[in-house]
mmCIF file of C-alpha atoms in Angstrom:
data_model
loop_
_atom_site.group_PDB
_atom_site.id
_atom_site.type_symbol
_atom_site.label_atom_id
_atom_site.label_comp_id
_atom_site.label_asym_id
_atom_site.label_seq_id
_atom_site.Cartn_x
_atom_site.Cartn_y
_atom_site.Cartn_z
ATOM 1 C CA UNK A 1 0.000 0.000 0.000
ATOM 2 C CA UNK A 2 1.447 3.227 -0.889
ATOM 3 C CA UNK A 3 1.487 5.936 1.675
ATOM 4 C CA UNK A 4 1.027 9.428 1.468
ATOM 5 C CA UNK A 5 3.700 11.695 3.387
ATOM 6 C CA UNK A 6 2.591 13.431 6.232
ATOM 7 C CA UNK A 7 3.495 17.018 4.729
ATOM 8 C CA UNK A 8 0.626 16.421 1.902
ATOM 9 C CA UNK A 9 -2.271 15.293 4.432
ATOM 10 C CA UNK A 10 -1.519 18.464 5.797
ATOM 11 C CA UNK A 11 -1.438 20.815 2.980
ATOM 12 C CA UNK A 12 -5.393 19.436 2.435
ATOM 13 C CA UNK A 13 -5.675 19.153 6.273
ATOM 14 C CA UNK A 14 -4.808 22.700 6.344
ATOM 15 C CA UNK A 15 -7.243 23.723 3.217
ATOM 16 C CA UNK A 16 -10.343 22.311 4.485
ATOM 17 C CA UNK A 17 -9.697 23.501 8.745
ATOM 18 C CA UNK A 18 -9.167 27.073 7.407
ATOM 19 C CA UNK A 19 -12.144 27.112 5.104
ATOM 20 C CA UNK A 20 -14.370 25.482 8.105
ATOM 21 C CA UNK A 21 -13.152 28.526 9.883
ATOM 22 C CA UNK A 22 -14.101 30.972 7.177
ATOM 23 C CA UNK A 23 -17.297 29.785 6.748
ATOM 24 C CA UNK A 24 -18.184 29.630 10.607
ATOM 25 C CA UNK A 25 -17.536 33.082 10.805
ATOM 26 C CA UNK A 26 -20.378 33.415 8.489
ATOM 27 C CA UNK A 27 -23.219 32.040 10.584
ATOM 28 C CA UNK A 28 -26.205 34.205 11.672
ATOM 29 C CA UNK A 29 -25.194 36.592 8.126
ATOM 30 C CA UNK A 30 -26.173 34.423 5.621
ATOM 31 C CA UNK A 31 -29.001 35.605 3.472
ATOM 32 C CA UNK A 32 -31.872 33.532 4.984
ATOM 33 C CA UNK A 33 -31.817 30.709 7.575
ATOM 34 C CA UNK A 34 -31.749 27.967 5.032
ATOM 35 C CA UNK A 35 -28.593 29.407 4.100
ATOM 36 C CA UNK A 36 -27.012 29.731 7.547
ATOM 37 C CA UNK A 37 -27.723 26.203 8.151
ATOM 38 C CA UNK A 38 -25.813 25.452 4.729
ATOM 39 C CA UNK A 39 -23.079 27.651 5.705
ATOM 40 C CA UNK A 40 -22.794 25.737 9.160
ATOM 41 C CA UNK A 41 -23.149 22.791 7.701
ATOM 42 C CA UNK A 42 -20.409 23.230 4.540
ATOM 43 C CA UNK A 43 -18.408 24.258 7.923
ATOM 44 C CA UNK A 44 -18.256 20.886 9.714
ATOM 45 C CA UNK A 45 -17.978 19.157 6.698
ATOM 46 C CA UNK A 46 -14.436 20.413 6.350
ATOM 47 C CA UNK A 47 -13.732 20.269 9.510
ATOM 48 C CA UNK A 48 -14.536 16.592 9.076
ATOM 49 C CA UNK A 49 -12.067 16.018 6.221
ATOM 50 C CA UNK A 50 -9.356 17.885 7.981
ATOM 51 C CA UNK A 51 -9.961 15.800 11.442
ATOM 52 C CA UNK A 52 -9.205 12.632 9.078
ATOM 53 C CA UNK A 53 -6.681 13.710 7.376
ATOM 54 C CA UNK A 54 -4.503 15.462 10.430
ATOM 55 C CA UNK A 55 -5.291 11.935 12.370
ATOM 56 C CA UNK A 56 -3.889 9.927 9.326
ATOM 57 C CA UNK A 57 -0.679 12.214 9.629
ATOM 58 C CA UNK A 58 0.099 12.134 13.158
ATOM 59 C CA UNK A 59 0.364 7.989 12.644
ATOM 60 C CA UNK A 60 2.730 8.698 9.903
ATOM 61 C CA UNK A 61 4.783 10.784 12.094
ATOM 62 C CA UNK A 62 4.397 9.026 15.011
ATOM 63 C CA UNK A 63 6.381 11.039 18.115
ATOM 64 C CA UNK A 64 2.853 12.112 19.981
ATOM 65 C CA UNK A 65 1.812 14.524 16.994
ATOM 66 C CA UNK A 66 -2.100 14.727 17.386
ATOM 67 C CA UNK A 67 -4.802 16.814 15.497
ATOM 68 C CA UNK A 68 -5.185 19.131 18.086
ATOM 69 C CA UNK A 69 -1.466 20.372 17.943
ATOM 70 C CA UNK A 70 -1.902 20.728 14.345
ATOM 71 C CA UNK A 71 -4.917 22.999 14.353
ATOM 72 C CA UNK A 72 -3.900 24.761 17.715
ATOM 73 C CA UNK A 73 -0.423 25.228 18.012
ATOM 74 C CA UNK A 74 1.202 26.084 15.280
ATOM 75 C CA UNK A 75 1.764 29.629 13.930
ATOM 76 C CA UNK A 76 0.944 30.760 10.342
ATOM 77 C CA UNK A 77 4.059 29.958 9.098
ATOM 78 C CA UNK A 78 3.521 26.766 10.166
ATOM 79 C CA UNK A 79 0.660 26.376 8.257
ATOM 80 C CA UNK A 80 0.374 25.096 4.462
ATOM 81 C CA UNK A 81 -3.329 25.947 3.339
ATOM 82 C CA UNK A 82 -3.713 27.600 -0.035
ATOM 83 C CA UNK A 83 -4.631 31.673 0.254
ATOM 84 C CA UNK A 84 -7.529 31.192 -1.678
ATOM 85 C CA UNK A 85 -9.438 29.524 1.873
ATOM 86 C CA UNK A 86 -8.248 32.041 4.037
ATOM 87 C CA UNK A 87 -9.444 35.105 2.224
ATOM 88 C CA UNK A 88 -12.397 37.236 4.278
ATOM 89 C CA UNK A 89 -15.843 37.412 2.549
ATOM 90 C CA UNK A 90 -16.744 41.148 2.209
ATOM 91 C CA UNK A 91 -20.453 39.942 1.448
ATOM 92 C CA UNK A 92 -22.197 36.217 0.465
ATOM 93 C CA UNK A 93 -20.967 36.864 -3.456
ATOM 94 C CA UNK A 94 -17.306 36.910 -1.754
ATOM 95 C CA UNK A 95 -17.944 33.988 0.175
ATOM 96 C CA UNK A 96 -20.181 32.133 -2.827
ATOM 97 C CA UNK A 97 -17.095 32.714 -5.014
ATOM 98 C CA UNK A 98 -14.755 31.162 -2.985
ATOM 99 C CA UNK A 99 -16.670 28.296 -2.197
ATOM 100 C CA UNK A 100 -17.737 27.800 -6.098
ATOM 101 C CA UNK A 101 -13.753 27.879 -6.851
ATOM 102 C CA UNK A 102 -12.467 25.725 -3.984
ATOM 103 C CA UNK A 103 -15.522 23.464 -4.538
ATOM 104 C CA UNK A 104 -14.885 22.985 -8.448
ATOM 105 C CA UNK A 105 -11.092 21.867 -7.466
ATOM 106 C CA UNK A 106 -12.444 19.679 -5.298
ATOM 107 C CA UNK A 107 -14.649 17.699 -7.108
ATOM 108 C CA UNK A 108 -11.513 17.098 -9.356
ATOM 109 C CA UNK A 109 -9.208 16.053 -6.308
ATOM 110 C CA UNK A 110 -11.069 13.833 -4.695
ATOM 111 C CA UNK A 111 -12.086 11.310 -7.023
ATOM 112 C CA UNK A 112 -7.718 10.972 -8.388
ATOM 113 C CA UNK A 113 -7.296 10.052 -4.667
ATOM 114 C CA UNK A 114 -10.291 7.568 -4.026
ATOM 115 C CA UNK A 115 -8.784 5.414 -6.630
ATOM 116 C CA UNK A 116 -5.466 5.490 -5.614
ATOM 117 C CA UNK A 117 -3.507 3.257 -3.756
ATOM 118 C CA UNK A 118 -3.242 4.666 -0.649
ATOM 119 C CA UNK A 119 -6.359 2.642 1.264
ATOM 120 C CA UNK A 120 -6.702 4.973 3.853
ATOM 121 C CA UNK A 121 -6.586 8.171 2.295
ATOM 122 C CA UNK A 122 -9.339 6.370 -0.740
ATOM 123 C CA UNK A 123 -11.660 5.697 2.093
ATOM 124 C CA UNK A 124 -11.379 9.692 3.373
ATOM 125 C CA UNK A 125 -11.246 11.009 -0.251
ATOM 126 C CA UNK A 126 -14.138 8.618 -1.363
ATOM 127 C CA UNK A 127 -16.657 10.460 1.635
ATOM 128 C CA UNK A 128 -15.365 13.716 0.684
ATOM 129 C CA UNK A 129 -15.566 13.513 -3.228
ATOM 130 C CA UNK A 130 -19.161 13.080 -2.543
ATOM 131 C CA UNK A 131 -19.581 16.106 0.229
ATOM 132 C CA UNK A 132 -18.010 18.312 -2.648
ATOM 133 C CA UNK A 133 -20.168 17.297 -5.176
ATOM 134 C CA UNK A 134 -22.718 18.301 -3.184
ATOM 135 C CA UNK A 135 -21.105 21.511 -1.906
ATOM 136 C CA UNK A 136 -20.253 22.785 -5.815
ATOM 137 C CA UNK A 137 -24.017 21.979 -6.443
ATOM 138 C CA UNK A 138 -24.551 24.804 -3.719
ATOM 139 C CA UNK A 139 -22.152 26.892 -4.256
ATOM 140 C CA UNK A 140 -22.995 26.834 -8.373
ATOM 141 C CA UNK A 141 -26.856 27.185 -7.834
ATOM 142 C CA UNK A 142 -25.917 31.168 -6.284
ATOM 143 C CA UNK A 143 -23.635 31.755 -8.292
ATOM 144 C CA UNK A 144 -25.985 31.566 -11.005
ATOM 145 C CA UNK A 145 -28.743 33.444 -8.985
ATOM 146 C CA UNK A 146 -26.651 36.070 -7.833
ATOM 147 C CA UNK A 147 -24.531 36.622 -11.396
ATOM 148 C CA UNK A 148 -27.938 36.168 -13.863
ATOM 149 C CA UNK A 149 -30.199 38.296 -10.912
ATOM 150 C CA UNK A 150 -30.665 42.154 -10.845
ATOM 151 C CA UNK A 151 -28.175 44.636 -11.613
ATOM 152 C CA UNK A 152 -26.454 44.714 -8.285
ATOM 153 C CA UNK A 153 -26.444 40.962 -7.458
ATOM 154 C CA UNK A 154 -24.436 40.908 -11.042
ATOM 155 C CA UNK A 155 -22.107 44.052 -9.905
ATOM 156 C CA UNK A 156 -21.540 42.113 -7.001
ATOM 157 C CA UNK A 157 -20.891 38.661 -8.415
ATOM 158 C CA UNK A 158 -18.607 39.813 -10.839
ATOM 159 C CA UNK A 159 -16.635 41.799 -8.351
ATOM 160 C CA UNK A 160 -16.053 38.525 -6.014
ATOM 161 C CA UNK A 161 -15.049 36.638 -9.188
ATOM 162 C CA UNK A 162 -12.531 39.058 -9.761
ATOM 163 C CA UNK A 163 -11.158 39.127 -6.248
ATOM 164 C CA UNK A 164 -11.129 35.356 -5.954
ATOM 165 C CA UNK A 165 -9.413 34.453 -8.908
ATOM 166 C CA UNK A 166 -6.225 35.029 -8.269
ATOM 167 C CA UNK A 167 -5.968 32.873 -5.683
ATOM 168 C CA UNK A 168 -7.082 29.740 -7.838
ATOM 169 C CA UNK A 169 -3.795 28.420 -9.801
ATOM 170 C CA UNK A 170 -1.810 28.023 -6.038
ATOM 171 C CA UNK A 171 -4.712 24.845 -5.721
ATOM 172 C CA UNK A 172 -3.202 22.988 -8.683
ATOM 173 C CA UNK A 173 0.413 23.634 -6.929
ATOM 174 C CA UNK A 174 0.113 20.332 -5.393
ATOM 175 C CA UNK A 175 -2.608 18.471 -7.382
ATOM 176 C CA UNK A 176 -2.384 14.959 -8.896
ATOM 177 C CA UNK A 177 -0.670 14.885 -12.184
ATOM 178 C CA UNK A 178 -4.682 13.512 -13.974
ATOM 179 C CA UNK A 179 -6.294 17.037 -12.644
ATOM 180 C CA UNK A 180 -5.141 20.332 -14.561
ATOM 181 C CA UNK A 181 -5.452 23.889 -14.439
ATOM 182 C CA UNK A 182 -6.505 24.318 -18.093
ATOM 183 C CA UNK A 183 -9.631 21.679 -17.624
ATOM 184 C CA UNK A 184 -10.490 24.015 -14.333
ATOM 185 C CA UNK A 185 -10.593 27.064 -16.358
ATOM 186 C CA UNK A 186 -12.331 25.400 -19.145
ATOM 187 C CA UNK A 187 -15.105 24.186 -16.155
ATOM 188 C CA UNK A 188 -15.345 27.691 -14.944
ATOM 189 C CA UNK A 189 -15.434 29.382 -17.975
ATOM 190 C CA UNK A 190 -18.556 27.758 -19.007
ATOM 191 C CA UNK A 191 -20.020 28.007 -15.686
ATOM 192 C CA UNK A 192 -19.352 31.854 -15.721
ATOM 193 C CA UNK A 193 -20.895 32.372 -19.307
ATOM 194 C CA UNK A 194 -24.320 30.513 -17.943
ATOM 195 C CA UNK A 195 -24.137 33.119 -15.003
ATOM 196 C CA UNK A 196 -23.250 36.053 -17.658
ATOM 197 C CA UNK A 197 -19.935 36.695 -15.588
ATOM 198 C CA UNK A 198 -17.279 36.936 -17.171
ATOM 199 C CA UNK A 199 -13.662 35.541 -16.479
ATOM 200 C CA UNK A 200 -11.340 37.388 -15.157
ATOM 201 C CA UNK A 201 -8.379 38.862 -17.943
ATOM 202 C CA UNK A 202 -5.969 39.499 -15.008
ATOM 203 C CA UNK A 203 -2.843 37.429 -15.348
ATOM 204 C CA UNK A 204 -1.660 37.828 -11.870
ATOM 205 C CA UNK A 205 -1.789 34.486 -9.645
ATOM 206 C CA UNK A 206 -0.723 34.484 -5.897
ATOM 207 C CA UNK A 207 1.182 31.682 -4.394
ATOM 208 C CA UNK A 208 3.557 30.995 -1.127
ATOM 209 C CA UNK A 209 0.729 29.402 0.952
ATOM 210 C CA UNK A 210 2.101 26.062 0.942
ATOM 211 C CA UNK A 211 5.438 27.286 1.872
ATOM 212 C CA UNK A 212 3.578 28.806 4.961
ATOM 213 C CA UNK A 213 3.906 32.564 3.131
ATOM 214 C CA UNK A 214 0.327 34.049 3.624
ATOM 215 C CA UNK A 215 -1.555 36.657 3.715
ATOM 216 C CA UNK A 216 -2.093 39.229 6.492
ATOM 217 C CA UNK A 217 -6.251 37.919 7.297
ATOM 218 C CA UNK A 218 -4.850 34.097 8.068
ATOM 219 C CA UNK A 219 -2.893 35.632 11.687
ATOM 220 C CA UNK A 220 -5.959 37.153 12.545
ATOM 221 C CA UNK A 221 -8.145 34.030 11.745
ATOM 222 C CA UNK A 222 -5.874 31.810 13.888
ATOM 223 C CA UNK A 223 -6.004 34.418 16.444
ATOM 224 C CA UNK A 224 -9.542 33.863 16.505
ATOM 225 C CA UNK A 225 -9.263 29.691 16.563
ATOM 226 C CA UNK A 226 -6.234 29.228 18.869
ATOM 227 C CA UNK A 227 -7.514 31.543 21.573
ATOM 228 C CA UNK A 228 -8.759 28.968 24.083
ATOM 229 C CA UNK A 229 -5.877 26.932 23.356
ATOM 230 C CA UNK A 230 -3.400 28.762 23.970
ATOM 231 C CA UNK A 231 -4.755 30.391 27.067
ATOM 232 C CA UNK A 232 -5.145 27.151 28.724
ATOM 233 C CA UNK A 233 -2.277 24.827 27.077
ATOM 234 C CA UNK A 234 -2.736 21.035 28.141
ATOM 235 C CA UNK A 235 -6.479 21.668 29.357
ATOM 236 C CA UNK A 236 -9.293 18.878 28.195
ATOM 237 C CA UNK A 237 -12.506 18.660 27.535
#
């Protein structure tokens, strides 16, 4: 059985803890109530993934390295997530955007690493291939409301496309060699035309997340996770 190195569960680990983060800070501002519950909901599911993924790399490091100490007491250098997940949501266009890109890499991720070899990480990727499916349904469904609605759900679409996008070739930094960039684009690019949005002509791409080089909002984020933790170090619950 192949297995994955512990450095790669936690690049994803990372990816999907951050997100749940984002998206919890979103709770009680969603549009409706139906949405909030979504929105919480989204939230545990990657906080699922990254429990089983940080779990499956503390038994390939062995040495007492748990879950908890990956989420709670490391620094953001220490951290490996993509920028894309840790960037704030200015309204639920910002937030619908990032979910719609992180979701449409995901539904290309998984499914590479439920057929691989790797038995353990199959069995996590085959639960969460189907949790992003369902999430890009979601996350696709609004953008299409909110980019083919009235003028200002358009104005505002379009504007969280444009701020989202740049963060989007970093997720194919570290993706399977069968997923690419180009069929991404190609995916988006139709999905954008059906919302009348338009892709972004901006060349610029941001990277350094998986080196731990982020942005200024992840320090504050963490700030907000690792509060408890750090204040009482060793304490259980």
């Amino acid at each position: 059985v192949t297995q994955r190195s512990a450095e790669f569960l936690i690049r994803h680990a990372d990816d999907n803890l951050v997100l749940a983060q984002r998206l919890s800070q979103y709770i009680t501002r969603a549009p409706d109530l139906e949405q909030d519950i979504a929105v919480a909901n989204f939230a545990l599911d990657h906080l699922g993934v990254a429990t089983h993924l940080y779990d499956y790399a503390a038994d390939v490091e062995g040495g007492g390295a748990n879950a908890d100490a990956y989420a709670m007491t490391r620094s953001e250098r220490g951290f490996r997530n993509v920028l894309l997940v840790e960037q704030p949501h200015a309204d639920y266009a910002h937030l619908t955007a990032r979910s719609y890109f992180f979701d449409r890499y995901q539904t290309m991720f998984w499914p590479v690493l439920a057929t691989g070899d790797d038995e353990r990480l199959a069995g996590i990727a085959g639960r969460a291939a189907k949790e992003a499916r369902y999430h890009l349904t979601h996350s696709r469904t609004w953008l299409m409301r909110l980019g083919d609605g009235t003028e200002e759900s358009h104005r505002r679409m379009q504007a969280a496309v444009d701020e989202m996008w740049r963060f989007t070739a970093e997720l194919f930094e570290d993706a399977p060699e069968q997923i690419s960039y180009e069929s991404f684009i190609g995916e988006v690019t139709d999905d954008l035309e059906e919302a009348t949005l338009l892709l972004p002509s901006d060349p610029y791409q941001a990277s350094g997340g998986r080196e731990g080089w982020h942005s200024e909002h992840l320090g504050h984020l963490l700030g907000e996770m690792q509060w408890m933790a750090r204040s009482h170090p060793g304490a259980s619950w």
